[in-house]
PDB file of C-alpha atoms in Angstrom:
ATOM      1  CA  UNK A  17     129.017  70.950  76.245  1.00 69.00           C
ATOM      2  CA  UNK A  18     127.006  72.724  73.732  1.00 78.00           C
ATOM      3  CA  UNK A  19     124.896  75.531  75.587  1.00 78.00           C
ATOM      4  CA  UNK A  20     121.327  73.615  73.811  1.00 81.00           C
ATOM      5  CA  UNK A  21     122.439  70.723  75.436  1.00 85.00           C
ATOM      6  CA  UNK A  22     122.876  72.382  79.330  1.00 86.00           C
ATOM      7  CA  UNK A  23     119.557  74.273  78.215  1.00 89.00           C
ATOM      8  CA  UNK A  24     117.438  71.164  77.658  1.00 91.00           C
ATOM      9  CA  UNK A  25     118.525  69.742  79.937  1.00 94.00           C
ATOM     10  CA  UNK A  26     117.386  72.538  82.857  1.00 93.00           C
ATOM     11  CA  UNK A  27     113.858  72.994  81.001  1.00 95.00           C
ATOM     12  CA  UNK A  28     113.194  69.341  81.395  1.00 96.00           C
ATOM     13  CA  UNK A  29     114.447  69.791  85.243  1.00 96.00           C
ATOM     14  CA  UNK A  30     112.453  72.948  85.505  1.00 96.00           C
ATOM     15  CA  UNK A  31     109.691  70.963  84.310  1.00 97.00           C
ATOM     16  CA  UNK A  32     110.269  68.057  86.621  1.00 97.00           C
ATOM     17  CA  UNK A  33     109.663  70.371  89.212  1.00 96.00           C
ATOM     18  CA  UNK A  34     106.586  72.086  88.355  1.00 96.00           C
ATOM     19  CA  UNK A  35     104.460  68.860  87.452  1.00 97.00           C
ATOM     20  CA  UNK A  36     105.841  68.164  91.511  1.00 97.00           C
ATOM     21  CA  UNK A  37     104.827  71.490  92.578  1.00 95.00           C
ATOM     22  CA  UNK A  38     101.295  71.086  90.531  1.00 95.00           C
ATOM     23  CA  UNK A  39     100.616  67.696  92.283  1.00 96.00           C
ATOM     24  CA  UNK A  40     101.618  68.816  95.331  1.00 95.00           C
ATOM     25  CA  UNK A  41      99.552  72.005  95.155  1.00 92.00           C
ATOM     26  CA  UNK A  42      96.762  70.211  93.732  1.00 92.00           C
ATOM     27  CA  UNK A  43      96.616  68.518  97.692  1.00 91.00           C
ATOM     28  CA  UNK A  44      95.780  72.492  99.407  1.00 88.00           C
ATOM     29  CA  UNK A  45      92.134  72.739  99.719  1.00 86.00           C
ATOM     30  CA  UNK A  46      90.403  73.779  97.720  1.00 79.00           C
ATOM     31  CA  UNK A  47      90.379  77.436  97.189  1.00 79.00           C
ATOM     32  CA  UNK A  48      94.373  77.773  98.212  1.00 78.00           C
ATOM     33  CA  UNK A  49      94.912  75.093  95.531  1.00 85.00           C
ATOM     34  CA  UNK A  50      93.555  77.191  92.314  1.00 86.00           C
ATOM     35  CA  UNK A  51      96.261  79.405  92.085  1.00 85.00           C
ATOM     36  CA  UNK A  52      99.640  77.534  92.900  1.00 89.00           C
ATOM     37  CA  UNK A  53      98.576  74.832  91.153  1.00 92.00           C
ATOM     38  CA  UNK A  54      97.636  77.170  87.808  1.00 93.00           C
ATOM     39  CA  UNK A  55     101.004  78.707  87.983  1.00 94.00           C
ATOM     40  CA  UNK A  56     102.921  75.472  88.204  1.00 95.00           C
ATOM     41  CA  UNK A  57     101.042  73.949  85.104  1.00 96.00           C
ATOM     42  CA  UNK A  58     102.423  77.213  83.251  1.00 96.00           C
ATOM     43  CA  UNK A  59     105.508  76.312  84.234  1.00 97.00           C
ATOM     44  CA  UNK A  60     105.327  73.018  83.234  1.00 97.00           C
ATOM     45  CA  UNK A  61     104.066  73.825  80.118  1.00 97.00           C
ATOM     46  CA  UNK A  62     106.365  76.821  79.265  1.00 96.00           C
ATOM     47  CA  UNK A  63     109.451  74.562  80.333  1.00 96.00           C
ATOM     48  CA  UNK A  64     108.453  72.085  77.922  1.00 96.00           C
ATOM     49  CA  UNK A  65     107.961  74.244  75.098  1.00 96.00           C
ATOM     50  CA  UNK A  66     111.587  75.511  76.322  1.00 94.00           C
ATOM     51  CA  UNK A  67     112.888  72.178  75.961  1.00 94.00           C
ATOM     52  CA  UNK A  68     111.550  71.518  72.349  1.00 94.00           C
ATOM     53  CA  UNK A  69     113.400  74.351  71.465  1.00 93.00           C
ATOM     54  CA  UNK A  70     116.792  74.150  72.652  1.00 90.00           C
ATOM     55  CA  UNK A  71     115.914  70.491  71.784  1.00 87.00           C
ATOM     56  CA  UNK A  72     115.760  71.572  68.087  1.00 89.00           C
ATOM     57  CA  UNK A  73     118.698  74.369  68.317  1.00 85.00           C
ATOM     58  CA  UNK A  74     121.125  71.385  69.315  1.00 78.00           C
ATOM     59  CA  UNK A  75     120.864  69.737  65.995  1.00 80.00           C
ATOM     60  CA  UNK A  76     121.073  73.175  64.113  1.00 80.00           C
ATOM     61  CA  UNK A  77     123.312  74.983  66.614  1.00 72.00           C
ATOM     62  CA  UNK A  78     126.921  73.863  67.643  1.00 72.00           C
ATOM     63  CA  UNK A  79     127.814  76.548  70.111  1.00 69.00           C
ATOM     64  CA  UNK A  80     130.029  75.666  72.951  1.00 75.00           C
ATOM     65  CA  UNK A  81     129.283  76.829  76.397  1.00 74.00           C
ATOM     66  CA  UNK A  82     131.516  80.055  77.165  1.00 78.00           C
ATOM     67  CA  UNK A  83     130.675  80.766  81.305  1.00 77.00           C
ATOM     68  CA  UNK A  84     132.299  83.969  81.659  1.00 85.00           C
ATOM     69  CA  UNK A  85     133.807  84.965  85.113  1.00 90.00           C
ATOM     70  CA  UNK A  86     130.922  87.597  85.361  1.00 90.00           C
ATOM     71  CA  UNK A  87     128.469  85.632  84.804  1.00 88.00           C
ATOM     72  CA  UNK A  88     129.289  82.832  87.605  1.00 90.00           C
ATOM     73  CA  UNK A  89     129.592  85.755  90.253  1.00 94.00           C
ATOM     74  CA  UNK A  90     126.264  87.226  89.226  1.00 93.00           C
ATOM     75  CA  UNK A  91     124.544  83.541  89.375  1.00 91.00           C
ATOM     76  CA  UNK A  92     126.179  82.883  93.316  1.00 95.00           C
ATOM     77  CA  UNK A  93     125.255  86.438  93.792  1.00 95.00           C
ATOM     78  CA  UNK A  94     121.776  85.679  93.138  1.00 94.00           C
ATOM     79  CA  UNK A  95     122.008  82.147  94.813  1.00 95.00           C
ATOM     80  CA  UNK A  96     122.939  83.581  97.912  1.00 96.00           C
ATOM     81  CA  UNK A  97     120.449  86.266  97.926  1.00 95.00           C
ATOM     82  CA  UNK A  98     117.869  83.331  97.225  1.00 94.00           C
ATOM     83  CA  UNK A  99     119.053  81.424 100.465  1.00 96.00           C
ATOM     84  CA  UNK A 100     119.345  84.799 102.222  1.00 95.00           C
ATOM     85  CA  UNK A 101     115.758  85.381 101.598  1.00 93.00           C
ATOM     86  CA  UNK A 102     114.841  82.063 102.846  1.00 92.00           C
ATOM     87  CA  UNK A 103     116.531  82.441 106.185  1.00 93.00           C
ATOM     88  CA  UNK A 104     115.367  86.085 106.667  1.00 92.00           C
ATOM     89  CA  UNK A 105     111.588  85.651 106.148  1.00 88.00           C
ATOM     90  CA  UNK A 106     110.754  83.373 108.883  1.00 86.00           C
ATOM     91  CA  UNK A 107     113.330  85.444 111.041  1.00 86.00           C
ATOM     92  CA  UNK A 108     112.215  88.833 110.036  1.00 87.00           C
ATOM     93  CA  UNK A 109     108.961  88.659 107.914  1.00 86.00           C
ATOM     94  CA  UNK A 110     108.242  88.617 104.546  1.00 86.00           C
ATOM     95  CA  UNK A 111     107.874  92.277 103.660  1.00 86.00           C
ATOM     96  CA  UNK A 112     110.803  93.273 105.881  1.00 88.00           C
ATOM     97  CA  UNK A 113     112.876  90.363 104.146  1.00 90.00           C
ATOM     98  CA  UNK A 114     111.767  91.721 100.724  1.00 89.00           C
ATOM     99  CA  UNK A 115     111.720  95.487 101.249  1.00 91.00           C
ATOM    100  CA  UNK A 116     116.013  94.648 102.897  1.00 91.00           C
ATOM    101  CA  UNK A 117     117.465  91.934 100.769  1.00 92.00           C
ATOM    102  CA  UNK A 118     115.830  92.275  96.908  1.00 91.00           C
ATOM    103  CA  UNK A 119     117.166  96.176  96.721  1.00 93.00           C
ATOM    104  CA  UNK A 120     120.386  95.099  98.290  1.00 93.00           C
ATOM    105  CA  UNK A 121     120.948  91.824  96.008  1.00 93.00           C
ATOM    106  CA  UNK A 122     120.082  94.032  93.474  1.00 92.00           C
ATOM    107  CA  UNK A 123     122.902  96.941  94.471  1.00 93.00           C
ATOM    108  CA  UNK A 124     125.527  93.587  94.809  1.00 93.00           C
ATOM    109  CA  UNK A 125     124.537  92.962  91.097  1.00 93.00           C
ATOM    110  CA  UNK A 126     125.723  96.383  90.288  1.00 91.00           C
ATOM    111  CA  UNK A 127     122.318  97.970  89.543  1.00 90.00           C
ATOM    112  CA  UNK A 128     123.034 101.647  91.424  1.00 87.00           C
ATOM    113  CA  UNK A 129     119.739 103.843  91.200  1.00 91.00           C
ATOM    114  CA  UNK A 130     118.949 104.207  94.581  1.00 88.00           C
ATOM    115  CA  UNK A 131     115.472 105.926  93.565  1.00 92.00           C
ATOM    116  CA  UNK A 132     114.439 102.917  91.572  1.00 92.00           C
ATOM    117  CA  UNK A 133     115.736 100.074  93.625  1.00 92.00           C
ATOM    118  CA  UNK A 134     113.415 101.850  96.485  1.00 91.00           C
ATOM    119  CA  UNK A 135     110.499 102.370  94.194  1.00 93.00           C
ATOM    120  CA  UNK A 136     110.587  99.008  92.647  1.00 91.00           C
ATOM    121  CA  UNK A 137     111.046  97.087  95.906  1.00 91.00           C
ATOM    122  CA  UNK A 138     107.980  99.092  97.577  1.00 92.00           C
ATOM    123  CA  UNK A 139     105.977  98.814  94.390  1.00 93.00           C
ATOM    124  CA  UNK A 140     107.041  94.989  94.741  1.00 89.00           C
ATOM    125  CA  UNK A 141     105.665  94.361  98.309  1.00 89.00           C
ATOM    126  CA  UNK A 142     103.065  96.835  97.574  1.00 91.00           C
ATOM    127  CA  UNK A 143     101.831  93.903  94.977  1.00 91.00           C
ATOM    128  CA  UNK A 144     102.080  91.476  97.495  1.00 86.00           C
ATOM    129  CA  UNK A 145     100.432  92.671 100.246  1.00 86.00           C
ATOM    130  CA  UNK A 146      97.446  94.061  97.770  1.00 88.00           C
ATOM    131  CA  UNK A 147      97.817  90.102  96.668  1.00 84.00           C
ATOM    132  CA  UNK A 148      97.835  87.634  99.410  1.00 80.00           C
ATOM    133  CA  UNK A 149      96.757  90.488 102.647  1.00 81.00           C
ATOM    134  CA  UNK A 150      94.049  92.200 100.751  1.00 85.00           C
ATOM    135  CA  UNK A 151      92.984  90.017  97.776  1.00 84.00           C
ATOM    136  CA  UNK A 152      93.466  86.371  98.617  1.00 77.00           C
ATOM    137  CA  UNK A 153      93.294  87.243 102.608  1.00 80.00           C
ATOM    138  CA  UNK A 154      96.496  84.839 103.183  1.00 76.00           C
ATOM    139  CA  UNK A 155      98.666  85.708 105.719  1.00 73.00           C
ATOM    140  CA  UNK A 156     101.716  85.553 105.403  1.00 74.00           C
ATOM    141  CA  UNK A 157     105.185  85.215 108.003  1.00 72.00           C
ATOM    142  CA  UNK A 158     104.899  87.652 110.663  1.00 72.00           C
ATOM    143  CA  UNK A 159     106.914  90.978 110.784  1.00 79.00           C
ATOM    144  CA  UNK A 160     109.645  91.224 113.341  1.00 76.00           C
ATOM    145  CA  UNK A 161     108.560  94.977 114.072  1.00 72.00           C
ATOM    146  CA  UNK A 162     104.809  93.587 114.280  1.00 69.00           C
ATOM    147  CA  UNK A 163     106.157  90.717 116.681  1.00 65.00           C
ATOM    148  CA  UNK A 164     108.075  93.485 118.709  1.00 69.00           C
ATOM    149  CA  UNK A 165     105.514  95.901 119.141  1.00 70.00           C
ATOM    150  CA  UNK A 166     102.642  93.631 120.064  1.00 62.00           C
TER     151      UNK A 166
END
């Protein structure tokens, strides 16, 4: 399979998904629905452009798809991590979760600077919470510590 090929075809996917997620979102009322639903038309959008592209690179481009050893452990690396993060949040919180498993996915994916894996995850949540807590004043899952001291 050529690699413009497997690329089209996951932008058109990708943007399957995000006209879902806009309709869906579009449903929220009314000021929850600005935002989700903005980001998903980007999405949309930006996976279609993606798809015209690797649309036109298959006619011009005949590279085969090479998946390197690597780069399948690094993708069900990041798949568990993604279904990790799933489980933990409603178990632990979503800052907990995020502040735990993003650092440590990253260390499993061989990134090693302890100092910056700690600084980018707190920077990170510190987005977040400045985000949905402060900004948008969403709540979001409840922290296990919070649920434990209360």
């Amino acid at each position: 399979m050529q690699r413009a090929t497997l690329e089209t075809m996951v932008a058109l996917g990708l943007m399957g998904l995000s006209v879902a997620g806009a309709v869906h979102a579009s449903g929220f009322p009314r000021g929850s629905a600005y935002l989700p639903t903005t980001v998903f038309v980007a999405m949309a959008i930006l996976s279609l452009v993606w798809a015209v592209q690797s649309g036109i690179a298959h006619f011009h481009d005949k590279d085969r798809l090479r998946i390197e050893r690597v780069e399948a452990r690094r993708l069900a690396i990041i798949a568990f991590g993604a279904l990790a993060l799933a489980v933990a949040i409603p178990a632990f919180g979503f800052f907990t979760s995020f502040i735990v498993l993003v650092p440590g996915i990253a260390f499993v994916l061989g990134y090693r600077s302890a100092r910056g894996l700690a600084v980018g995850a707190l920077v990170f949540v510190g987005i977040l919470y400045l985000f949905f807590v402060v900004i948008l004043n969403r709540p979001l899952p409840v922290e296990i510590w919070h649920a434990l001291l209360a």
